PDB file of C-alpha atoms in Angstrom:
ATOM      1  CA  UNK A   1     -14.617  89.811-195.766  1.00 40.00           C
ATOM      2  CA  UNK A   2     -14.118  87.554-193.371  1.00 45.00           C
ATOM      3  CA  UNK A   3     -16.607  86.160-190.687  1.00 48.00           C
ATOM      4  CA  UNK A   4     -17.531  88.528-187.857  1.00 49.00           C
ATOM      5  CA  UNK A   5     -16.066  86.959-184.613  1.00 48.00           C
ATOM      6  CA  UNK A   6     -19.031  86.555-181.780  1.00 50.00           C
ATOM      7  CA  UNK A   7     -17.847  86.264-178.355  1.00 52.00           C
ATOM      8  CA  UNK A   8     -20.133  84.546-176.047  1.00 51.00           C
ATOM      9  CA  UNK A   9     -20.124  85.148-172.419  1.00 62.00           C
ATOM     10  CA  UNK A  10     -17.526  83.092-171.706  1.00 85.00           C
ATOM     11  CA  UNK A  11     -14.476  85.314-171.398  1.00 90.00           C
ATOM     12  CA  UNK A  12     -14.522  87.370-167.825  1.00 90.00           C
ATOM     13  CA  UNK A  13     -11.843  89.259-166.189  1.00 87.00           C
ATOM     14  CA  UNK A  14     -10.232  88.130-162.962  1.00 83.00           C
ATOM     15  CA  UNK A  15      -9.774  90.086-159.890  1.00 76.00           C
ATOM     16  CA  UNK A  16      -6.261  89.278-157.848  1.00 66.00           C
ATOM     17  CA  UNK A  17      -3.655  90.951-156.061  1.00 59.00           C
ATOM     18  CA  UNK A  18      -0.862  89.271-158.448  1.00 65.00           C
ATOM     19  CA  UNK A  19      -1.059  87.366-161.657  1.00 72.00           C
ATOM     20  CA  UNK A  20       0.395  83.695-162.373  1.00 77.00           C
ATOM     21  CA  UNK A  21       4.075  83.828-163.892  1.00 82.00           C
ATOM     22  CA  UNK A  22       3.794  82.233-167.227  1.00 83.00           C
ATOM     23  CA  UNK A  23       6.519  80.243-168.744  1.00 82.00           C
ATOM     24  CA  UNK A  24       7.699  80.884-172.397  1.00 81.00           C
ATOM     25  CA  UNK A  25       6.402  78.690-175.162  1.00 82.00           C
ATOM     26  CA  UNK A  26       7.334  75.078-175.006  1.00 78.00           C
ATOM     27  CA  UNK A  27       5.323  74.368-178.689  1.00 79.00           C
ATOM     28  CA  UNK A  28       7.072  76.531-181.940  1.00 91.00           C
ATOM     29  CA  UNK A  29       4.901  79.512-181.653  1.00 94.00           C
ATOM     30  CA  UNK A  30       3.858  79.835-185.361  1.00 94.00           C
ATOM     31  CA  UNK A  31       2.166  76.224-184.996  1.00 94.00           C
ATOM     32  CA  UNK A  32       0.520  77.153-181.328  1.00 94.00           C
ATOM     33  CA  UNK A  33      -0.574  80.564-183.501  1.00 96.00           C
ATOM     34  CA  UNK A  34      -2.454  78.441-186.494  1.00 95.00           C
ATOM     35  CA  UNK A  35      -3.569  75.970-183.805  1.00 94.00           C
ATOM     36  CA  UNK A  36      -5.341  78.693-181.422  1.00 94.00           C
ATOM     37  CA  UNK A  37      -6.357  81.501-183.905  1.00 95.00           C
ATOM     38  CA  UNK A  38     -10.192  81.193-183.080  1.00 94.00           C
ATOM     39  CA  UNK A  39      -9.079  81.632-179.484  1.00 94.00           C
ATOM     40  CA  UNK A  40      -6.837  84.688-180.105  1.00 96.00           C
ATOM     41  CA  UNK A  41      -9.370  86.040-182.445  1.00 95.00           C
ATOM     42  CA  UNK A  42     -11.987  86.099-179.510  1.00 94.00           C
ATOM     43  CA  UNK A  43      -9.766  87.115-176.825  1.00 95.00           C
ATOM     44  CA  UNK A  44      -9.120  90.468-179.102  1.00 94.00           C
ATOM     45  CA  UNK A  45     -12.841  91.055-179.658  1.00 93.00           C
ATOM     46  CA  UNK A  46     -13.450  90.798-175.583  1.00 93.00           C
ATOM     47  CA  UNK A  47     -11.254  93.286-175.196  1.00 92.00           C
ATOM     48  CA  UNK A  48     -12.655  95.542-177.842  1.00 89.00           C
ATOM     49  CA  UNK A  49     -15.909  94.918-175.910  1.00 88.00           C
ATOM     50  CA  UNK A  50     -13.995  96.159-173.207  1.00 86.00           C
ATOM     51  CA  UNK A  51     -14.363  99.687-173.809  1.00 76.00           C
ATOM     52  CA  UNK A  52     -11.901 101.350-171.515  1.00 82.00           C
ATOM     53  CA  UNK A  53      -9.146  98.464-172.186  1.00 89.00           C
ATOM     54  CA  UNK A  54      -6.367  99.904-173.396  1.00 92.00           C
ATOM     55  CA  UNK A  55      -4.091  96.556-173.027  1.00 95.00           C
ATOM     56  CA  UNK A  56      -5.136  92.977-171.410  1.00 95.00           C
ATOM     57  CA  UNK A  57      -3.109  90.172-170.942  1.00 94.00           C
ATOM     58  CA  UNK A  58      -3.984  86.308-171.077  1.00 93.00           C
ATOM     59  CA  UNK A  59      -3.661  85.374-167.663  1.00 90.00           C
ATOM     60  CA  UNK A  60      -6.200  88.566-166.370  1.00 90.00           C
ATOM     61  CA  UNK A  61      -8.771  86.587-168.102  1.00 91.00           C
ATOM     62  CA  UNK A  62     -11.039  83.329-167.438  1.00 90.00           C
ATOM     63  CA  UNK A  63     -12.308  81.518-170.151  1.00 90.00           C
ATOM     64  CA  UNK A  64     -15.760  78.960-169.496  1.00 87.00           C
ATOM     65  CA  UNK A  65     -14.120  79.610-165.748  1.00 85.00           C
ATOM     66  CA  UNK A  66     -10.471  78.378-166.724  1.00 88.00           C
ATOM     67  CA  UNK A  67      -7.512  80.832-166.238  1.00 84.00           C
ATOM     68  CA  UNK A  68      -5.585  81.446-169.680  1.00 87.00           C
ATOM     69  CA  UNK A  69      -2.265  80.589-169.130  1.00 86.00           C
ATOM     70  CA  UNK A  70      -0.568  81.533-172.602  1.00 90.00           C
ATOM     71  CA  UNK A  71       2.169  84.277-173.194  1.00 95.00           C
ATOM     72  CA  UNK A  72       0.087  86.966-175.208  1.00 96.00           C
ATOM     73  CA  UNK A  73      -1.604  90.015-174.489  1.00 97.00           C
ATOM     74  CA  UNK A  74      -3.193  92.810-176.976  1.00 97.00           C
ATOM     75  CA  UNK A  75      -2.628  96.397-177.002  1.00 96.00           C
ATOM     76  CA  UNK A  76      -4.756  99.035-178.176  1.00 93.00           C
ATOM     77  CA  UNK A  77      -2.865 101.208-180.925  1.00 91.00           C
ATOM     78  CA  UNK A  78      -3.817 104.784-180.156  1.00 85.00           C
ATOM     79  CA  UNK A  79      -5.796 105.796-177.128  1.00 83.00           C
ATOM     80  CA  UNK A  80      -9.399 106.234-179.280  1.00 84.00           C
ATOM     81  CA  UNK A  81     -12.033 103.390-178.206  1.00 80.00           C
ATOM     82  CA  UNK A  82     -12.354 102.816-181.877  1.00 85.00           C
ATOM     83  CA  UNK A  83      -8.246 102.439-182.330  1.00 89.00           C
ATOM     84  CA  UNK A  84      -7.980  98.663-183.076  1.00 91.00           C
ATOM     85  CA  UNK A  85      -5.597  96.159-180.962  1.00 93.00           C
ATOM     86  CA  UNK A  86      -2.782  94.649-182.094  1.00 96.00           C
ATOM     87  CA  UNK A  87      -2.080  90.748-180.611  1.00 97.00           C
ATOM     88  CA  UNK A  88       1.258  90.631-179.155  1.00 97.00           C
ATOM     89  CA  UNK A  89       2.465  86.565-178.723  1.00 97.00           C
ATOM     90  CA  UNK A  90       5.579  85.312-176.651  1.00 95.00           C
ATOM     91  CA  UNK A  91       6.754  89.690-176.135  1.00 96.00           C
ATOM     92  CA  UNK A  92      10.012  90.326-174.994  1.00 96.00           C
ATOM     93  CA  UNK A  93      11.705  93.226-173.579  1.00 97.00           C
ATOM     94  CA  UNK A  94      15.178  93.552-176.149  1.00 97.00           C
ATOM     95  CA  UNK A  95      16.370  96.924-174.720  1.00 97.00           C
ATOM     96  CA  UNK A  96      15.185  99.268-172.100  1.00 97.00           C
ATOM     97  CA  UNK A  97      16.381 102.929-172.646  1.00 95.00           C
ATOM     98  CA  UNK A  98      17.335 105.845-170.216  1.00 92.00           C
ATOM     99  CA  UNK A  99      16.114 105.432-166.002  1.00 92.00           C
ATOM    100  CA  UNK A 100      12.437 104.715-165.626  1.00 94.00           C
ATOM    101  CA  UNK A 101       9.638 107.065-163.955  1.00 92.00           C
ATOM    102  CA  UNK A 102       7.031 106.500-161.342  1.00 90.00           C
ATOM    103  CA  UNK A 103       3.823 106.642-163.131  1.00 91.00           C
ATOM    104  CA  UNK A 104       0.306 106.055-161.954  1.00 90.00           C
ATOM    105  CA  UNK A 105      -1.758 103.328-163.825  1.00 90.00           C
ATOM    106  CA  UNK A 106      -5.035 102.126-163.267  1.00 88.00           C
ATOM    107  CA  UNK A 107      -5.923  98.392-164.135  1.00 88.00           C
ATOM    108  CA  UNK A 108      -9.264  96.285-165.338  1.00 85.00           C
ATOM    109  CA  UNK A 109      -8.443  93.619-162.503  1.00 83.00           C
ATOM    110  CA  UNK A 110      -8.925  96.779-159.946  1.00 81.00           C
ATOM    111  CA  UNK A 111     -11.109  99.007-161.424  1.00 79.00           C
ATOM    112  CA  UNK A 112     -11.338 101.139-158.303  1.00 82.00           C
ATOM    113  CA  UNK A 113      -7.443 101.034-157.541  1.00 85.00           C
ATOM    114  CA  UNK A 114      -4.426 103.419-158.619  1.00 90.00           C
ATOM    115  CA  UNK A 115      -0.941 100.970-158.556  1.00 88.00           C
ATOM    116  CA  UNK A 116       2.385 103.036-158.764  1.00 91.00           C
ATOM    117  CA  UNK A 117       5.015 101.178-160.948  1.00 92.00           C
ATOM    118  CA  UNK A 118       8.740 102.246-162.667  1.00 94.00           C
ATOM    119  CA  UNK A 119       8.439 102.629-166.554  1.00 95.00           C
ATOM    120  CA  UNK A 120      11.049 103.491-169.221  1.00 96.00           C
ATOM    121  CA  UNK A 121      10.092 105.915-171.750  1.00 94.00           C
ATOM    122  CA  UNK A 122      11.262 103.821-174.297  1.00 96.00           C
ATOM    123  CA  UNK A 123      12.145 100.218-175.261  1.00 97.00           C
ATOM    124  CA  UNK A 124      12.841  98.032-178.010  1.00 98.00           C
ATOM    125  CA  UNK A 125      10.443  94.870-178.191  1.00 98.00           C
ATOM    126  CA  UNK A 126      10.016  91.958-179.882  1.00 97.00           C
ATOM    127  CA  UNK A 127       6.828  89.439-180.072  1.00 97.00           C
ATOM    128  CA  UNK A 128       4.756  87.389-182.582  1.00 97.00           C
ATOM    129  CA  UNK A 129       1.921  88.557-184.509  1.00 97.00           C
ATOM    130  CA  UNK A 130      -1.770  86.731-184.819  1.00 96.00           C
ATOM    131  CA  UNK A 131      -0.544  86.385-188.756  1.00 95.00           C
ATOM    132  CA  UNK A 132       2.687  84.366-187.369  1.00 95.00           C
ATOM    133  CA  UNK A 133       5.014  87.507-188.045  1.00 96.00           C
ATOM    134  CA  UNK A 134       8.041  87.972-185.804  1.00 97.00           C
ATOM    135  CA  UNK A 135       8.869  91.493-185.117  1.00 97.00           C
ATOM    136  CA  UNK A 136      12.058  91.652-184.191  1.00 95.00           C
ATOM    137  CA  UNK A 137      13.470  94.840-181.942  1.00 92.00           C
ATOM    138  CA  UNK A 138      10.820  97.327-182.677  1.00 96.00           C
ATOM    139  CA  UNK A 139      10.930 100.382-180.730  1.00 96.00           C
ATOM    140  CA  UNK A 140       8.720 102.101-178.799  1.00 96.00           C
ATOM    141  CA  UNK A 141       8.158 105.251-176.559  1.00 92.00           C
ATOM    142  CA  UNK A 142       5.835 106.900-174.467  1.00 90.00           C
ATOM    143  CA  UNK A 143       2.557 105.736-173.714  1.00 91.00           C
ATOM    144  CA  UNK A 144       2.695 102.437-176.360  1.00 95.00           C
ATOM    145  CA  UNK A 145       6.108 101.650-174.185  1.00 96.00           C
ATOM    146  CA  UNK A 146       3.885 102.555-171.022  1.00 95.00           C
ATOM    147  CA  UNK A 147       1.180  99.991-172.208  1.00 95.00           C
ATOM    148  CA  UNK A 148       3.455  97.106-173.497  1.00 97.00           C
ATOM    149  CA  UNK A 149       5.363  97.128-169.705  1.00 97.00           C
ATOM    150  CA  UNK A 150       1.852  97.051-168.029  1.00 95.00           C
ATOM    151  CA  UNK A 151       0.944  93.828-169.572  1.00 95.00           C
ATOM    152  CA  UNK A 152       4.390  92.355-169.670  1.00 96.00           C
ATOM    153  CA  UNK A 153       4.206  93.376-165.550  1.00 94.00           C
ATOM    154  CA  UNK A 154       1.393  90.801-166.198  1.00 92.00           C
ATOM    155  CA  UNK A 155       3.092  87.946-168.020  1.00 93.00           C
ATOM    156  CA  UNK A 156       5.873  88.147-165.787  1.00 92.00           C
ATOM    157  CA  UNK A 157       3.512  87.655-162.795  1.00 89.00           C
ATOM    158  CA  UNK A 158       4.954  91.059-160.816  1.00 87.00           C
ATOM    159  CA  UNK A 159       2.827  92.384-157.751  1.00 79.00           C
ATOM    160  CA  UNK A 160       1.167  95.483-158.107  1.00 77.00           C
ATOM    161  CA  UNK A 161       1.518  98.237-155.286  1.00 82.00           C
ATOM    162  CA  UNK A 162      -1.273 100.029-154.708  1.00 82.00           C
ATOM    163  CA  UNK A 163      -1.329 103.712-153.783  1.00 82.00           C
ATOM    164  CA  UNK A 164      -4.129 106.268-152.246  1.00 79.00           C
ATOM    165  CA  UNK A 165      -4.129 108.925-155.173  1.00 68.00           C
ATOM    166  CA  UNK A 166      -4.802 111.686-152.179  1.00 61.00           C
ATOM    167  CA  UNK A 167      -0.978 110.735-150.745  1.00 53.00           C
ATOM    168  CA  UNK A 168       1.671 112.828-152.315  1.00 53.00           C
ATOM    169  CA  UNK A 169       4.615 110.242-154.373  1.00 48.00           C
ATOM    170  CA  UNK A 170       7.951 110.706-153.553  1.00 51.00           C
ATOM    171  CA  UNK A 171      10.205 111.153-156.556  1.00 51.00           C
ATOM    172  CA  UNK A 172      12.553 108.297-156.829  1.00 53.00           C
ATOM    173  CA  UNK A 173      14.502 110.377-159.090  1.00 56.00           C
ATOM    174  CA  UNK A 174      15.674 114.022-160.108  1.00 62.00           C
ATOM    175  CA  UNK A 175      12.984 116.208-161.649  1.00 66.00           C
ATOM    176  CA  UNK A 176      13.458 116.488-164.948  1.00 72.00           C
ATOM    177  CA  UNK A 177      13.314 119.712-166.362  1.00 74.00           C
ATOM    178  CA  UNK A 178      11.801 120.703-169.477  1.00 75.00           C
ATOM    179  CA  UNK A 179      15.078 121.573-170.864  1.00 79.00           C
ATOM    180  CA  UNK A 180      17.249 118.620-169.646  1.00 76.00           C
ATOM    181  CA  UNK A 181      18.462 115.714-171.439  1.00 75.00           C
ATOM    182  CA  UNK A 182      14.985 113.270-172.216  1.00 74.00           C
ATOM    183  CA  UNK A 183      15.547 110.022-169.074  1.00 68.00           C
ATOM    184  CA  UNK A 184      14.560 107.965-172.672  1.00 67.00           C
ATOM    185  CA  UNK A 185      18.464 108.237-173.466  1.00 66.00           C
ATOM    186  CA  UNK A 186      17.674 110.409-176.950  1.00 67.00           C
ATOM    187  CA  UNK A 187      20.175 113.355-177.268  1.00 70.00           C
ATOM    188  CA  UNK A 188      17.155 115.798-177.381  1.00 72.00           C
ATOM    189  CA  UNK A 189      15.808 117.854-174.440  1.00 73.00           C
ATOM    190  CA  UNK A 190      12.936 116.261-172.443  1.00 71.00           C
ATOM    191  CA  UNK A 191      10.334 118.820-173.744  1.00 68.00           C
ATOM    192  CA  UNK A 192      11.079 118.019-177.820  1.00 72.00           C
ATOM    193  CA  UNK A 193      10.945 114.197-176.811  1.00 75.00           C
ATOM    194  CA  UNK A 194       8.827 112.120-174.393  1.00 69.00           C
ATOM    195  CA  UNK A 195       7.684 115.740-172.589  1.00 66.00           C
ATOM    196  CA  UNK A 196       6.191 116.603-175.986  1.00 63.00           C
ATOM    197  CA  UNK A 197       2.395 116.442-176.068  1.00 43.00           C
ATOM    198  CA  UNK A 198       1.160 113.417-178.047  1.00 41.00           C
TER     199      UNK A 198
END
């Protein structure tokens, strides 16, 4: 068994209107991962201790008062608090399928706010893992795709649009019916694809 990672009170979530945009890595990524393994493990453990977190980007967090300005995030593999986190380093959205849908989301940076965003129901992504493996063109859909896009918005410095949850939202496209083709671009009906209960 490996040594248990302990995280001192040196990490904190920073509240701001817009996360700083992070540039791509200049160092070879496998070398950077090896040199920063402890930081990555501690960050992952910090996210795990944030009970409501389903994802957390590096630039949402300060360590010892300094912002983390590296292009990585963690995402929960599932919806339950006991589900593990996966480290996603230097992520890229390779392809977006279908048409984006309007979604309402919360964020750890603004615990009492709701943000309105456009999300694709299905995407293809590439990234590096904490073990130095490169994942190429992995397809994510539904909730997994939404988390990935949310954290990518942080890394890319995209400004959040806050909304009042009591105000009725305007749909940006046609309403998707249960028997309509799925907006993710698959060849099956919405009710059997992204509209199915997970």
